[in-house]
Amino acid sequence: PATKGAISYYETGRTTPPLEFFAVLAEVSGFPLSWLIMGSGGQDAKSSENVEGHGQTAGDSFRMSEMISMTVAVLESETVYRSALASNIRAFHQAVKMEGEMQEVKEELLRMQTKHESDMADLKEMIRSLGGHLPEKKSLAS
């Protein structure tokens, strides 16, 4: 954990937190590492979009020193808020993880559907090539 003196140096701009600090902060907050490093007004690929669905854009008012101070203060405290923050971080992390897994499931389902349609077309062609006839579909009206 960062000391109060180190946080003070980060806040006043005397030193910059190490990259590892930003990596942990990105994981905890869910914000992209590049956006955290660039801070307010950063112009990256997400500058005009919501950043990871957090309802903020890179152009929103954003003070790195404030975010660092508040996050560290809560995480280093021995209060119920620390537990709440840790619990929320775990819940958000799980939700993000599950969202990624759901996207993978959707992609796999689409691949399976495409393969099924291709296999059915191949099967129909094979039946026709062997002289077979496929039954006609009945209309719903009859």
PDB file of C-alpha atoms in Angstrom, residues 9-132:
ATOM      1  CA  TYR A   9       3.648  13.471  -3.507  1.00  0.00           C
ATOM      2  CA  TYR A  10       1.299  12.031  -6.151  1.00  0.00           C
ATOM      3  CA  GLU A  11      -1.311  14.695  -5.395  1.00  0.00           C
ATOM      4  CA  THR A  12       1.140  17.593  -5.621  1.00  0.00           C
ATOM      5  CA  GLY A  13       2.799  16.253  -8.743  1.00  0.00           C
ATOM      6  CA  ARG A  14       6.224  15.865  -7.136  1.00  0.00           C
ATOM      7  CA  THR A  15       6.311  12.219  -8.191  1.00  0.00           C
ATOM      8  CA  THR A  16       4.269   9.957 -10.389  1.00  0.00           C
ATOM      9  CA  PRO A  17       2.919   6.657  -9.105  1.00  0.00           C
ATOM     10  CA  PRO A  18       4.675   3.578 -10.534  1.00  0.00           C
ATOM     11  CA  LEU A  19       3.001   1.827 -13.456  1.00  0.00           C
ATOM     12  CA  GLU A  20       2.115  -1.099 -11.184  1.00  0.00           C
ATOM     13  CA  PHE A  21       0.018   1.289  -9.085  1.00  0.00           C
ATOM     14  CA  PHE A  22      -1.976   2.294 -12.180  1.00  0.00           C
ATOM     15  CA  ALA A  23      -2.346  -1.351 -13.187  1.00  0.00           C
ATOM     16  CA  VAL A  24      -3.901  -2.189  -9.805  1.00  0.00           C
ATOM     17  CA  LEU A  25      -6.069   0.923  -9.945  1.00  0.00           C
ATOM     18  CA  ALA A  26      -7.256  -0.042 -13.448  1.00  0.00           C
ATOM     19  CA  GLU A  27      -8.156  -3.539 -12.248  1.00  0.00           C
ATOM     20  CA  VAL A  28      -9.947  -2.228  -9.163  1.00  0.00           C
ATOM     21  CA  SER A  29     -11.840   0.539 -10.953  1.00  0.00           C
ATOM     22  CA  GLY A  30     -12.518  -1.232 -14.244  1.00  0.00           C
ATOM     23  CA  PHE A  31     -11.247   1.756 -16.226  1.00  0.00           C
ATOM     24  CA  PRO A  32      -8.743   1.156 -19.036  1.00  0.00           C
ATOM     25  CA  LEU A  33      -5.116   1.599 -17.991  1.00  0.00           C
ATOM     26  CA  SER A  34      -4.448   4.004 -20.862  1.00  0.00           C
ATOM     27  CA  TRP A  35      -7.322   6.230 -19.761  1.00  0.00           C
ATOM     28  CA  LEU A  36      -6.184   6.275 -16.144  1.00  0.00           C
ATOM     29  CA  ILE A  37      -2.684   7.299 -17.152  1.00  0.00           C
ATOM     30  CA  MET A  38      -3.873  10.046 -19.517  1.00  0.00           C
ATOM     31  CA  GLY A  39      -6.465  11.420 -17.099  1.00  0.00           C
ATOM     32  CA  SER A  40      -8.779  14.315 -17.928  1.00  0.00           C
ATOM     33  CA  GLY A  41      -9.145  15.296 -21.543  1.00  0.00           C
ATOM     34  CA  GLY A  42      -7.132  12.345 -22.825  1.00  0.00           C
ATOM     35  CA  GLN A  43      -7.736  11.654 -26.481  1.00  0.00           C
ATOM     36  CA  ASP A  44      -7.717   7.927 -27.096  1.00  0.00           C
ATOM     37  CA  ALA A  45     -10.061   5.528 -28.829  1.00  0.00           C
ATOM     38  CA  LYS A  46     -12.591   5.870 -25.996  1.00  0.00           C
ATOM     39  CA  SER A  47     -12.557   9.678 -25.823  1.00  0.00           C
ATOM     40  CA  SER A  48     -16.053  10.074 -27.220  1.00  0.00           C
ATOM     41  CA  GLU A  49     -17.546   6.861 -25.873  1.00  0.00           C
ATOM     42  CA  ASN A  50     -18.481   5.737 -22.406  1.00  0.00           C
ATOM     43  CA  VAL A  51     -15.377   4.339 -20.800  1.00  0.00           C
ATOM     44  CA  GLU A  52     -16.079   0.649 -20.241  1.00  0.00           C
ATOM     45  CA  GLY A  53     -19.740   1.428 -19.574  1.00  0.00           C
ATOM     46  CA  HIS A  54     -19.030   3.613 -16.540  1.00  0.00           C
ATOM     47  CA  GLY A  55     -21.031   6.537 -17.915  1.00  0.00           C
ATOM     48  CA  GLN A  56     -17.960   8.747 -18.119  1.00  0.00           C
ATOM     49  CA  THR A  57     -15.982   9.784 -21.124  1.00  0.00           C
ATOM     50  CA  ALA A  58     -12.321  10.625 -21.273  1.00  0.00           C
ATOM     51  CA  GLY A  59     -13.360  14.269 -21.668  1.00  0.00           C
ATOM     52  CA  ASP A  60     -15.292  14.297 -18.366  1.00  0.00           C
ATOM     53  CA  SER A  61     -13.815  16.119 -15.421  1.00  0.00           C
ATOM     54  CA  PHE A  62     -11.359  13.664 -13.946  1.00  0.00           C
ATOM     55  CA  ARG A  63      -8.686  14.313 -11.368  1.00  0.00           C
ATOM     56  CA  MET A  64      -6.217  11.491 -11.014  1.00  0.00           C
ATOM     57  CA  SER A  65      -4.945  12.711  -7.653  1.00  0.00           C
ATOM     58  CA  GLU A  66      -8.491  12.768  -6.261  1.00  0.00           C
ATOM     59  CA  MET A  67      -9.254   9.253  -7.449  1.00  0.00           C
ATOM     60  CA  ILE A  68      -5.992   7.876  -6.095  1.00  0.00           C
ATOM     61  CA  SER A  69      -6.417   9.605  -2.734  1.00  0.00           C
ATOM     62  CA  MET A  70      -9.990   8.475  -2.236  1.00  0.00           C
ATOM     63  CA  THR A  71      -9.386   4.897  -3.338  1.00  0.00           C
ATOM     64  CA  VAL A  72      -6.286   4.463  -1.208  1.00  0.00           C
ATOM     65  CA  ALA A  73      -7.876   6.165   1.802  1.00  0.00           C
ATOM     66  CA  VAL A  74     -10.843   3.825   1.727  1.00  0.00           C
ATOM     67  CA  LEU A  75      -8.802   0.698   1.050  1.00  0.00           C
ATOM     68  CA  GLU A  76      -6.352   1.506   3.852  1.00  0.00           C
ATOM     69  CA  SER A  77      -9.055   2.336   6.387  1.00  0.00           C
ATOM     70  CA  GLU A  78     -10.347  -0.126   8.938  1.00  0.00           C
ATOM     71  CA  THR A  79     -13.957   0.953   8.448  1.00  0.00           C
ATOM     72  CA  VAL A  80     -17.054  -0.735   7.167  1.00  0.00           C
ATOM     73  CA  TYR A  81     -16.572   1.294   3.968  1.00  0.00           C
ATOM     74  CA  ARG A  82     -13.424  -0.662   3.194  1.00  0.00           C
ATOM     75  CA  SER A  83     -15.377  -3.888   3.340  1.00  0.00           C
ATOM     76  CA  ALA A  84     -18.159  -2.381   1.242  1.00  0.00           C
ATOM     77  CA  LEU A  85     -15.696  -1.142  -1.382  1.00  0.00           C
ATOM     78  CA  ALA A  86     -13.907  -4.487  -1.485  1.00  0.00           C
ATOM     79  CA  SER A  87     -17.248  -6.275  -1.780  1.00  0.00           C
ATOM     80  CA  ASN A  88     -18.395  -3.972  -4.590  1.00  0.00           C
ATOM     81  CA  ILE A  89     -15.104  -4.362  -6.418  1.00  0.00           C
ATOM     82  CA  ARG A  90     -15.455  -8.143  -6.252  1.00  0.00           C
ATOM     83  CA  ALA A  91     -19.052  -7.929  -7.491  1.00  0.00           C
ATOM     84  CA  PHE A  92     -18.141  -5.587 -10.356  1.00  0.00           C
ATOM     85  CA  HIS A  93     -15.165  -7.749 -11.273  1.00  0.00           C
ATOM     86  CA  GLN A  94     -17.392 -10.832 -11.346  1.00  0.00           C
ATOM     87  CA  ALA A  95     -19.982  -9.007 -13.467  1.00  0.00           C
ATOM     88  CA  VAL A  96     -17.329  -7.898 -15.962  1.00  0.00           C
ATOM     89  CA  LYS A  97     -15.919 -11.433 -16.064  1.00  0.00           C
ATOM     90  CA  MET A  98     -19.380 -12.921 -16.597  1.00  0.00           C
ATOM     91  CA  GLU A  99     -20.154 -10.383 -19.320  1.00  0.00           C
ATOM     92  CA  GLY A 100     -17.018 -11.510 -21.143  1.00  0.00           C
ATOM     93  CA  GLU A 101     -17.965 -15.147 -20.719  1.00  0.00           C
ATOM     94  CA  MET A 102     -21.484 -14.452 -22.016  1.00  0.00           C
ATOM     95  CA  GLN A 103     -20.013 -12.789 -25.102  1.00  0.00           C
ATOM     96  CA  GLU A 104     -17.914 -15.910 -25.702  1.00  0.00           C
ATOM     97  CA  VAL A 105     -21.031 -18.085 -25.327  1.00  0.00           C
ATOM     98  CA  LYS A 106     -22.934 -15.913 -27.812  1.00  0.00           C
ATOM     99  CA  GLU A 107     -20.082 -16.138 -30.309  1.00  0.00           C
ATOM    100  CA  GLU A 108     -19.868 -19.921 -29.916  1.00  0.00           C
ATOM    101  CA  LEU A 109     -23.644 -20.231 -30.335  1.00  0.00           C
ATOM    102  CA  LEU A 110     -23.466 -18.192 -33.545  1.00  0.00           C
ATOM    103  CA  ARG A 111     -20.635 -20.429 -34.836  1.00  0.00           C
ATOM    104  CA  MET A 112     -22.690 -23.525 -34.004  1.00  0.00           C
ATOM    105  CA  GLN A 113     -25.780 -22.120 -35.725  1.00  0.00           C
ATOM    106  CA  THR A 114     -23.779 -21.247 -38.841  1.00  0.00           C
ATOM    107  CA  LYS A 115     -22.239 -24.739 -38.905  1.00  0.00           C
ATOM    108  CA  HIS A 116     -25.671 -26.340 -38.402  1.00  0.00           C
ATOM    109  CA  GLU A 117     -27.108 -24.395 -41.337  1.00  0.00           C
ATOM    110  CA  SER A 118     -24.133 -25.378 -43.489  1.00  0.00           C
ATOM    111  CA  ASP A 119     -24.417 -29.037 -42.454  1.00  0.00           C
ATOM    112  CA  MET A 120     -28.164 -29.037 -43.242  1.00  0.00           C
ATOM    113  CA  ALA A 121     -27.525 -27.558 -46.687  1.00  0.00           C
ATOM    114  CA  ASP A 122     -24.862 -30.237 -47.317  1.00  0.00           C
ATOM    115  CA  LEU A 123     -27.256 -32.970 -46.138  1.00  0.00           C
ATOM    116  CA  LYS A 124     -30.049 -31.735 -48.422  1.00  0.00           C
ATOM    117  CA  GLU A 125     -27.659 -31.637 -51.363  1.00  0.00           C
ATOM    118  CA  MET A 126     -26.468 -35.188 -50.581  1.00  0.00           C
ATOM    119  CA  ILE A 127     -30.073 -36.461 -50.468  1.00  0.00           C
ATOM    120  CA  ARG A 128     -30.840 -34.815 -53.810  1.00  0.00           C
ATOM    121  CA  SER A 129     -27.633 -36.174 -55.396  1.00  0.00           C
ATOM    122  CA  LEU A 130     -28.646 -39.707 -54.363  1.00  0.00           C
ATOM    123  CA  GLY A 131     -31.998 -39.251 -56.100  1.00  0.00           C
ATOM    124  CA  GLY A 132     -33.946 -38.651 -52.950  1.00  0.00           C
TER     125      GLY A 132
END
